[in-house]
Amino acid sequence: WLQPSLRYHKLSDEQFEVALRYRLGLNPVAFELEGDCVLCNNEVKDQWHALSCNSLMAKTTSAHDAVMRLLGRYATSNDIINRLHLQNDGKLVPDGEFHFPRETVLVDHSGVHSMASSNRDRVPGAAVKNRARTKVNKYRDHALAAQARFVPLIADRFGRLHGDFHKFIALIDANSLHCGTSSVTRMPQSQFETELAVLWQQWTAKILYSYLQRCRKAHYGAFLVARG
């Protein structure tokens, strides 16, 4: 689903390097991470700890919200009525509602860190499928009560999308009610997929580099304390 494009957005050299290292199965940084994390105090079990570090939950949430806002913009440009629920205050409400002419679809987005120690012994693609199954079980009753259909929107940090995510993207394009006289420029499916690919990799790199920056700050703070 990755589509290179010079028309919409570009990855910086640093962002591209991170994306490439992930896809080649290399460590995201060119040096070893070991010991306890200076940010969350948990043991660093692998070189992908930045993607699951509890201290970076705010960054992870921001990445999640950015994807949902892009999806909402894509739907709106195709005249699909939608509403996002990004601040649900702990309520059991999916991230978004999309109203098509013949059905209402509720969606919930989640990113998966497939190299986490809890997923490493499973078959390829299992982490994405398991997260999708969890989301379906979580929101099944809510969707049934609302007479709606629920679709999990799961993305792997390496860039892979769950099949239902692909189908939902295509559903919006297939049901587009946009006409040439609309004041909003229609976003085609290919453009959305390109922007999503770039956005996802930008945020993955941002999370990693934010982790490294905070670690350096913590180490220097400890150095100053040690010096008295």
Tab-separated table of C-alpha atoms in Angstrom:
chain	number	residue	atom	x	y	z
A	1	TRP	CA	0.000	0.000	0.000
A	2	LEU	CA	3.055	2.267	0.007
A	3	GLN	CA	2.961	4.618	-2.931
A	4	PRO	CA	5.816	7.062	-3.635
A	5	SER	CA	4.610	10.525	-4.514
A	6	LEU	CA	6.179	13.922	-5.078
A	7	ARG	CA	2.796	15.603	-5.299
A	8	TYR	CA	1.528	15.369	-1.747
A	9	HIS	CA	3.977	14.842	1.101
A	10	LYS	CA	7.595	13.833	1.402
A	11	LEU	CA	9.572	11.916	4.009
A	12	SER	CA	12.734	13.547	5.279
A	13	ASP	CA	15.987	11.593	5.004
A	14	GLU	CA	15.732	10.693	8.707
A	15	GLN	CA	12.111	9.531	8.402
A	16	PHE	CA	12.894	7.464	5.336
A	17	GLU	CA	15.859	5.851	7.104
A	18	VAL	CA	13.645	4.789	10.018
A	19	ALA	CA	10.974	3.395	7.660
A	20	LEU	CA	13.587	1.525	5.627
A	21	ARG	CA	15.269	0.016	8.696
A	22	TYR	CA	11.898	-1.246	9.950
A	23	ARG	CA	11.080	-2.873	6.619
A	24	LEU	CA	14.485	-4.561	6.427
A	25	GLY	CA	14.122	-5.918	9.959
A	26	LEU	CA	17.024	-3.827	11.239
A	27	ASN	CA	17.237	-2.046	14.562
A	28	PRO	CA	15.540	1.366	14.253
A	29	VAL	CA	18.710	2.989	15.575
A	30	ALA	CA	22.283	2.085	14.682
A	31	PHE	CA	23.293	1.246	18.260
A	32	GLU	CA	22.175	-1.178	20.950
A	33	LEU	CA	19.612	-0.283	23.610
A	34	GLU	CA	20.088	-2.212	26.834
A	35	GLY	CA	19.334	-2.200	30.559
A	36	ASP	CA	16.321	-0.443	32.062
A	37	CYS	CA	14.576	2.365	30.247
A	38	VAL	CA	15.426	5.686	31.907
A	39	LEU	CA	11.938	6.963	31.075
A	40	CYS	CA	9.571	4.174	32.166
A	41	ASN	CA	12.019	2.130	34.306
A	42	ASN	CA	10.997	-1.078	32.549
A	43	GLU	CA	13.528	-3.500	31.117
A	44	VAL	CA	14.446	-2.801	27.496
A	45	LYS	CA	13.797	-6.214	25.961
A	46	ASP	CA	14.347	-5.272	22.330
A	47	GLN	CA	15.462	-2.466	20.043
A	48	TRP	CA	11.863	-1.449	19.343
A	49	HIS	CA	11.139	-0.391	22.915
A	50	ALA	CA	10.436	3.201	21.860
A	51	LEU	CA	7.218	2.066	20.158
A	52	SER	CA	5.821	0.561	23.344
A	53	CYS	CA	7.368	2.801	26.034
A	54	ASN	CA	4.671	3.996	28.433
A	55	SER	CA	6.285	7.438	28.632
A	56	LEU	CA	5.374	8.112	25.001
A	57	MET	CA	1.643	7.390	25.202
A	58	ALA	CA	0.855	11.035	24.408
A	59	LYS	CA	2.827	10.792	21.149
A	60	THR	CA	1.139	7.511	20.269
A	61	THR	CA	-2.281	9.064	20.895
A	62	SER	CA	-1.375	12.048	18.710
A	63	ALA	CA	-0.417	9.679	15.882
A	64	HIS	CA	-3.729	7.847	16.313
A	65	ASP	CA	-5.714	11.088	16.206
A	66	ALA	CA	-3.827	12.327	13.130
A	67	VAL	CA	-4.816	9.187	11.218
A	68	MET	CA	-8.463	9.538	12.214
A	69	ARG	CA	-8.558	13.216	11.231
A	70	LEU	CA	-7.098	12.340	7.826
A	71	LEU	CA	-9.728	9.617	7.426
A	72	GLY	CA	-12.463	12.089	8.346
A	73	ARG	CA	-11.138	14.591	5.802
A	74	TYR	CA	-11.072	11.864	3.150
A	75	ALA	CA	-14.693	10.929	3.875
A	76	THR	CA	-15.865	14.544	4.018
A	77	SER	CA	-14.254	15.322	0.659
A	78	ASN	CA	-16.334	12.470	-0.777
A	79	ASP	CA	-19.531	13.819	0.856
A	80	ILE	CA	-19.736	10.944	3.341
A	81	ILE	CA	-21.224	12.243	6.596
A	82	ASN	CA	-18.979	11.369	9.515
A	83	ARG	CA	-18.166	12.293	13.102
A	84	LEU	CA	-15.063	11.492	15.118
A	85	HIS	CA	-14.961	10.676	18.833
A	86	LEU	CA	-11.305	11.230	19.740
A	87	GLN	CA	-11.999	12.503	23.256
A	88	ASN	CA	-14.435	9.936	24.603
A	89	ASP	CA	-13.505	10.363	28.300
A	90	GLY	CA	-13.137	6.628	28.823
A	91	LYS	CA	-16.555	5.809	27.386
A	92	LEU	CA	-16.992	2.655	25.318
A	93	VAL	CA	-17.445	4.529	22.049
A	94	PRO	CA	-15.605	3.774	18.778
A	95	ASP	CA	-13.347	6.430	17.240
A	96	GLY	CA	-15.700	7.369	14.438
A	97	GLU	CA	-19.110	7.015	12.823
A	98	PHE	CA	-19.537	7.066	9.037
A	99	HIS	CA	-23.016	7.302	7.531
A	100	PHE	CA	-23.378	5.811	4.063
A	101	PRO	CA	-26.658	5.812	2.107
A	102	ARG	CA	-27.383	2.176	2.998
A	103	GLU	CA	-25.595	1.652	6.304
A	104	THR	CA	-23.810	3.236	9.257
A	105	VAL	CA	-20.277	2.015	9.903
A	106	LEU	CA	-18.519	2.497	13.230
A	107	VAL	CA	-14.718	2.340	13.229
A	108	ASP	CA	-11.919	2.228	15.755
A	109	HIS	CA	-8.269	2.721	14.851
A	110	SER	CA	-5.262	1.137	16.540
A	111	GLY	CA	-1.565	0.816	15.799
A	112	VAL	CA	0.222	-2.471	16.485
A	113	HIS	CA	3.859	-2.961	17.454
A	114	SER	CA	4.353	-6.409	15.924
A	115	MET	CA	7.933	-6.747	17.216
A	116	ALA	CA	6.876	-6.456	20.846
A	117	SER	CA	8.057	-9.379	22.943
A	118	SER	CA	4.449	-10.525	23.376
A	119	ASN	CA	4.068	-10.940	19.594
A	120	ARG	CA	7.497	-12.137	18.504
A	121	ASP	CA	6.757	-15.887	18.648
A	122	ARG	CA	3.596	-15.638	16.554
A	123	VAL	CA	3.208	-16.098	12.825
A	124	PRO	CA	3.631	-13.056	10.542
A	125	GLY	CA	0.560	-10.853	10.491
A	126	ALA	CA	-0.913	-12.395	13.635
A	127	ALA	CA	-0.491	-9.246	15.738
A	128	VAL	CA	-2.645	-7.217	13.338
A	129	LYS	CA	-5.314	-9.940	13.135
A	130	ASN	CA	-5.385	-10.416	16.902
A	131	ARG	CA	-5.808	-6.683	17.529
A	132	ALA	CA	-8.638	-6.570	14.986
A	133	ARG	CA	-10.363	-9.479	16.714
A	134	THR	CA	-10.012	-7.740	20.074
A	135	LYS	CA	-11.587	-4.555	18.716
A	136	VAL	CA	-14.497	-6.471	17.180
A	137	ASN	CA	-15.204	-8.229	20.480
A	138	LYS	CA	-15.007	-4.916	22.346
A	139	TYR	CA	-17.481	-3.023	20.170
A	140	ARG	CA	-19.769	-5.789	18.869
A	141	ASP	CA	-22.606	-5.134	21.321
A	142	HIS	CA	-22.355	-1.361	20.868
A	143	ALA	CA	-22.644	-1.697	17.084
A	144	LEU	CA	-25.554	-4.141	17.293
A	145	ALA	CA	-27.453	-1.838	19.651
A	146	ALA	CA	-26.892	1.070	17.237
A	147	GLN	CA	-27.964	-1.051	14.235
A	148	ALA	CA	-24.576	-0.358	12.694
A	149	ARG	CA	-21.633	-2.358	11.381
A	150	PHE	CA	-18.265	-2.202	13.116
A	151	VAL	CA	-14.938	-2.165	11.250
A	152	PRO	CA	-11.530	-2.324	12.983
A	153	LEU	CA	-8.870	-0.082	11.400
A	154	ILE	CA	-5.587	-1.710	12.394
A	155	ALA	CA	-2.154	-0.672	11.131
A	156	ASP	CA	1.217	-2.248	11.855
A	157	ARG	CA	4.137	0.054	12.684
A	158	PHE	CA	5.973	-1.455	9.716
A	159	GLY	CA	3.227	-0.113	7.444
A	160	ARG	CA	0.909	-3.081	6.909
A	161	LEU	CA	-2.850	-2.501	7.067
A	162	HIS	CA	-5.431	-5.046	8.145
A	163	GLY	CA	-7.675	-6.201	5.291
A	164	ASP	CA	-10.757	-4.517	6.769
A	165	PHE	CA	-8.908	-1.193	6.751
A	166	HIS	CA	-8.255	-1.567	3.015
A	167	LYS	CA	-11.906	-2.450	2.382
A	168	PHE	CA	-13.165	0.552	4.345
A	169	ILE	CA	-10.924	2.929	2.386
A	170	ALA	CA	-12.319	1.489	-0.846
A	171	LEU	CA	-15.892	1.697	0.524
A	172	ILE	CA	-15.618	5.456	0.943
A	173	ASP	CA	-14.323	5.860	-2.586
A	174	ALA	CA	-17.014	3.584	-4.039
A	175	ASN	CA	-19.805	5.483	-2.259
A	176	SER	CA	-18.527	8.960	-3.058
A	177	LEU	CA	-21.375	11.432	-3.507
A	178	HIS	CA	-19.056	14.221	-4.590
A	179	CYS	CA	-20.142	16.224	-7.602
A	180	GLY	CA	-18.160	18.618	-9.712
A	181	THR	CA	-19.963	21.665	-8.326
A	182	SER	CA	-18.939	20.980	-4.711
A	183	SER	CA	-16.775	23.607	-3.024
A	184	VAL	CA	-14.626	20.851	-1.494
A	185	THR	CA	-12.043	19.159	-3.697
A	186	ARG	CA	-12.558	15.413	-3.749
A	187	MET	CA	-9.721	13.308	-2.349
A	188	PRO	CA	-9.380	10.120	-4.435
A	189	GLN	CA	-8.498	6.811	-2.815
A	190	SER	CA	-4.965	6.854	-4.227
A	191	GLN	CA	-4.241	10.236	-2.657
A	192	PHE	CA	-5.594	9.150	0.718
A	193	GLU	CA	-3.468	5.997	0.703
A	194	THR	CA	-0.382	8.038	-0.183
A	195	GLU	CA	-1.018	10.600	2.548
A	196	LEU	CA	-1.756	7.850	5.070
A	197	ALA	CA	1.472	6.015	4.230
A	198	VAL	CA	3.568	9.151	4.625
A	199	LEU	CA	1.748	10.296	7.781
A	200	TRP	CA	2.157	6.898	9.453
A	201	GLN	CA	5.890	6.780	8.757
A	202	GLN	CA	6.367	10.379	9.863
A	203	TRP	CA	4.761	9.645	13.217
A	204	THR	CA	6.669	6.384	13.660
A	205	ALA	CA	9.947	8.281	13.190
A	206	LYS	CA	8.730	11.095	15.433
A	207	ILE	CA	7.974	8.655	18.259
A	208	LEU	CA	11.406	7.053	17.921
A	209	TYR	CA	13.327	10.320	17.824
A	210	SER	CA	11.278	11.753	20.688
A	211	TYR	CA	12.249	8.692	22.729
A	212	LEU	CA	15.948	9.180	21.958
A	213	GLN	CA	15.791	12.880	22.819
A	214	ARG	CA	14.121	12.227	26.152
A	215	CYS	CA	16.620	9.517	26.996
A	216	ARG	CA	19.494	11.912	26.333
A	217	LYS	CA	17.849	14.558	28.492
A	218	ALA	CA	17.367	12.068	31.331
A	219	HIS	CA	20.970	10.858	31.093
A	220	TYR	CA	22.296	14.414	31.204
A	221	GLY	CA	20.048	15.226	34.158
A	222	ALA	CA	21.432	12.204	36.013
A	223	PHE	CA	24.961	13.352	35.134
A	224	LEU	CA	24.314	16.790	36.641
A	225	VAL	CA	22.885	15.245	39.808
A	226	ALA	CA	25.917	12.964	40.125
A	227	ARG	CA	28.256	15.917	39.820
A	228	GLY	CA	26.410	17.717	42.587
